[in-house]
N, CA, C and O of each residue as an XYZ file, in Angstrom:
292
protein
N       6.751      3.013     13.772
C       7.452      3.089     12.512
C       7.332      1.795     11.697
O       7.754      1.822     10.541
N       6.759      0.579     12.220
C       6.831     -0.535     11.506
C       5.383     -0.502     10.859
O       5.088     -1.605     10.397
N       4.628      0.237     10.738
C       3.765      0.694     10.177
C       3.858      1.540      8.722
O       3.224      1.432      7.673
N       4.743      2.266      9.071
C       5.627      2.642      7.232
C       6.376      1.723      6.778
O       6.633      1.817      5.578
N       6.874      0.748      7.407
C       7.846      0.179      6.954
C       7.212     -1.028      5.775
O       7.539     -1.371      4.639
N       6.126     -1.430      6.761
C       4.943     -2.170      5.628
C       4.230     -1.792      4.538
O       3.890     -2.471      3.569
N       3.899      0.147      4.951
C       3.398      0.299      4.021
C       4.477      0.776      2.599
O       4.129      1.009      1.441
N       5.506      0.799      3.050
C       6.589      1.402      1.912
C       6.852     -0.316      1.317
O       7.220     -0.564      0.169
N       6.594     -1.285      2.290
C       6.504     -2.452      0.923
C       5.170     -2.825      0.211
O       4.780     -3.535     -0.716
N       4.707     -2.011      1.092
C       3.209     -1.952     -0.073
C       3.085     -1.279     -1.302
O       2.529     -1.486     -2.380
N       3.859     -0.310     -0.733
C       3.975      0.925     -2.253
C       4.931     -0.050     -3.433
O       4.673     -0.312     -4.607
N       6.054     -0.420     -2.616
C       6.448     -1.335     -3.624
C       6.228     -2.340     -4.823
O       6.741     -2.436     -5.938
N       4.952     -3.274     -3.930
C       4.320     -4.228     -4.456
C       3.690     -3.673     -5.367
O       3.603     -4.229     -6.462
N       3.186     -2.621     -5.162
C       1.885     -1.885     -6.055
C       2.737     -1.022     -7.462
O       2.336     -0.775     -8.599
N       3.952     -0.749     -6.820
C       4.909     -0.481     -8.654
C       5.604     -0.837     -8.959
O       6.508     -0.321     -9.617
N       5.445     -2.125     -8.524
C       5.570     -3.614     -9.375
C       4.790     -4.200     -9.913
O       5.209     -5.082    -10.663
N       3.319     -4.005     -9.798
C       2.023     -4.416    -10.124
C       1.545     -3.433    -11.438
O       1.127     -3.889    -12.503
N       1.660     -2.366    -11.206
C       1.469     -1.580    -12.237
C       2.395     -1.878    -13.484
O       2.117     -1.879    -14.683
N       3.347     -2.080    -12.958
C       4.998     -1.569    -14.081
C       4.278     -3.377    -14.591
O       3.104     -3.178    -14.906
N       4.455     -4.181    -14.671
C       3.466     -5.369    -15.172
C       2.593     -5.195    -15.857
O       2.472     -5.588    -17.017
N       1.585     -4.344    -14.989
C       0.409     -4.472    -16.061
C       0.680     -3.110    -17.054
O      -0.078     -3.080    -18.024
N       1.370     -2.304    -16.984
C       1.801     -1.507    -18.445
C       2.684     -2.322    -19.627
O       2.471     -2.236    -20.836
N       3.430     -2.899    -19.165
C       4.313     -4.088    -19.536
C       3.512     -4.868    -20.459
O       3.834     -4.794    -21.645
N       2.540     -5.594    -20.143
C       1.637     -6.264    -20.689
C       0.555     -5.402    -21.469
O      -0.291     -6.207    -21.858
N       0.315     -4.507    -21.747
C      -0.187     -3.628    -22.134
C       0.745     -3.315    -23.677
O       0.513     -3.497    -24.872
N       1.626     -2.885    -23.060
C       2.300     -2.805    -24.240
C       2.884     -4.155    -25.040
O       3.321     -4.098    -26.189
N       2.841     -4.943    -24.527
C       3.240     -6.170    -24.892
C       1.805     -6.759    -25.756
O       2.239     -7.851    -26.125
N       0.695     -6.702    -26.169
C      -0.519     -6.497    -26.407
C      -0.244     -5.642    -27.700
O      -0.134     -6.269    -28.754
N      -0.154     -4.629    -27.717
C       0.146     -3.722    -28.495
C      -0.282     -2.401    -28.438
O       0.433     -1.400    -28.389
N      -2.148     -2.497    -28.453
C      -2.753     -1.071    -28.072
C      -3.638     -0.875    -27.241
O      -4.297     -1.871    -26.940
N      -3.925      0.198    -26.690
C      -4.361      0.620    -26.230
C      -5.942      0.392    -25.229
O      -6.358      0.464    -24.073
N      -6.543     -0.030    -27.123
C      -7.970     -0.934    -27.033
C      -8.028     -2.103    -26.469
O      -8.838     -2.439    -25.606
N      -6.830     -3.016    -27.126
C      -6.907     -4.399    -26.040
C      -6.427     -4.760    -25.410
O      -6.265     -5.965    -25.212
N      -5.738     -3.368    -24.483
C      -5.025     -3.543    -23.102
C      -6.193     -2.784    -22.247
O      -5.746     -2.418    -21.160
N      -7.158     -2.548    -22.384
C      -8.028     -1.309    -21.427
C      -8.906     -2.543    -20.018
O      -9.497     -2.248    -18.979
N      -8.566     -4.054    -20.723
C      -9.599     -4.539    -19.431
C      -7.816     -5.067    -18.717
O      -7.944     -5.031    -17.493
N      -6.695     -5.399    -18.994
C      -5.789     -4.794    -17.763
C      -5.912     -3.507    -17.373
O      -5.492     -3.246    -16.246
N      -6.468     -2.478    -18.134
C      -6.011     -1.207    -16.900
C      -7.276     -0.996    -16.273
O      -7.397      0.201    -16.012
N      -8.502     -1.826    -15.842
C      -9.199     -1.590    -15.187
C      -8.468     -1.746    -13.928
O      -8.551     -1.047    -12.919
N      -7.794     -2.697    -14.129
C      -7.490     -3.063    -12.501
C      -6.369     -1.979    -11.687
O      -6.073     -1.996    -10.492
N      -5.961     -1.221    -12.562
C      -5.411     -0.007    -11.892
C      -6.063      0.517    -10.938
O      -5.637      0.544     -9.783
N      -7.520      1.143    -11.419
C      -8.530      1.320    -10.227
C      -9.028      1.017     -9.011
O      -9.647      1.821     -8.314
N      -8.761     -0.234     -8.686
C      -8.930     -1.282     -7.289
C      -7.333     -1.070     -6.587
O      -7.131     -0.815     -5.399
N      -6.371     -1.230     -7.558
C      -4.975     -1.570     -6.587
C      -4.831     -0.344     -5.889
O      -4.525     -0.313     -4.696
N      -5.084      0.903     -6.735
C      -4.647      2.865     -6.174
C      -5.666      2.859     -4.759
O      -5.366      3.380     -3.685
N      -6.958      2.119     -5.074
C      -8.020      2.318     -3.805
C      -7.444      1.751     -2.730
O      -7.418      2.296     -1.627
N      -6.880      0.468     -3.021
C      -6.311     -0.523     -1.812
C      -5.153      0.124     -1.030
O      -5.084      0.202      0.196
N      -3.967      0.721     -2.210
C      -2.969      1.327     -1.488
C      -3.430      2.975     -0.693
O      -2.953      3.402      0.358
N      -4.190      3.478     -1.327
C      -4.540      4.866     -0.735
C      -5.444      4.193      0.595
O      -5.443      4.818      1.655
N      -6.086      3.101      0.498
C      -6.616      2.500      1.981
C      -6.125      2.295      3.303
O      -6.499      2.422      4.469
N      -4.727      1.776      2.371
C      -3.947      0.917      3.143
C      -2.834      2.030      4.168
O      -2.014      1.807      5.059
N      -3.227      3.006      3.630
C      -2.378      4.366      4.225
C      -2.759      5.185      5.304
O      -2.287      6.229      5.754
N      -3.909      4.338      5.682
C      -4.779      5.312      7.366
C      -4.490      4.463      8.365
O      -5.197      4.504      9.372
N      -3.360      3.499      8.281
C      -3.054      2.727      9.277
C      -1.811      3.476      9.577
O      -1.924      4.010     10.680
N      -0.651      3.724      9.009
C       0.528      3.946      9.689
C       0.222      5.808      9.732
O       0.911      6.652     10.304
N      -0.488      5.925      9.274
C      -0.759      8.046      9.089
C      -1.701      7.602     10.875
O      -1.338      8.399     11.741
N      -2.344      6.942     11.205
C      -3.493      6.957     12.097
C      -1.964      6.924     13.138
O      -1.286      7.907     13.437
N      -1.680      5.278     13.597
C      -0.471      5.197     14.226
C       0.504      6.684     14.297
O       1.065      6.860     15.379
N       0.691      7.561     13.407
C       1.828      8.182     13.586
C       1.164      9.587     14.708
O       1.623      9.719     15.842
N       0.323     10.305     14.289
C      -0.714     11.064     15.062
C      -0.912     10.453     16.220
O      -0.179     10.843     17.129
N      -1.933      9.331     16.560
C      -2.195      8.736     17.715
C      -1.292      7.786     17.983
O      -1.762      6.769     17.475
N       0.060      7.441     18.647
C       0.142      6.796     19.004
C      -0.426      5.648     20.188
O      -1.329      5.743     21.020
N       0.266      4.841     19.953
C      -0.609      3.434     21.162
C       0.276      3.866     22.596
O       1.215      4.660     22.622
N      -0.251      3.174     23.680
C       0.496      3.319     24.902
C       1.321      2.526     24.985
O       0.971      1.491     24.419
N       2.291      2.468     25.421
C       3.538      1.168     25.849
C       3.037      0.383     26.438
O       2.281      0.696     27.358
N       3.378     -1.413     25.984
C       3.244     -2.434     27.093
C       3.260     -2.027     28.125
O       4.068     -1.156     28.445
N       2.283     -2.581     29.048
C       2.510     -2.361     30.570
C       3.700     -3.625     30.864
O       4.188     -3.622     31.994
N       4.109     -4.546     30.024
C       5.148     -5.760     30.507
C       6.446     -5.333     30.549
O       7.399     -5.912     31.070
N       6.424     -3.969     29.796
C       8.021     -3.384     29.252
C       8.339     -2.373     30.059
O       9.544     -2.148     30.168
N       7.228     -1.362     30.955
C       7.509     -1.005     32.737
C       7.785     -1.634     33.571
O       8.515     -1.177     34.451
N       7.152     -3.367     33.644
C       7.491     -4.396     34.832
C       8.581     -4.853     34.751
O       9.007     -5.597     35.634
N       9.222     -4.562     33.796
C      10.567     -5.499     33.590
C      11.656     -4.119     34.122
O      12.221     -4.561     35.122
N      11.985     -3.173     33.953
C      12.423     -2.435     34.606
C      12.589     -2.057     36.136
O      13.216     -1.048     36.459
């Protein structure tokens, strides 16, 4: 589960990143000379949709338990 837990602050980071670069966009005024900020929309959606086959992989396959956390028992 600490695998969502990272990625739900990833999602975070990323609409906070956006909500910025619309921000600035509009802060700019139009459309035309906000379009080389919204390139970078394109890279951050790839990174976070990337970043999402780690805790989806983890949740399906889990890992095996320490063998240190049987010895201690």
């Amino acid at each position: 589960m600490d695998a969502w837990k990272s990625w739900l602050r990833f999602l975070l980071a990323y609409a906070i990143s956006v909500g910025l670069i619309f921000g600035l966009v509009v802060l700019i005024g139009t459309l035309d000379e906000g379009a080389p900020l919204l390139v970078w929309l394109n890279p951050l959606t790839k990174v976070l949709l990337y970043s999402l086959i780690w805790p989806t992989a983890t949740t399906i396959w889990p890992g095996k338990a320490p063998e240190t956390a049987k010895e201690n028992r």
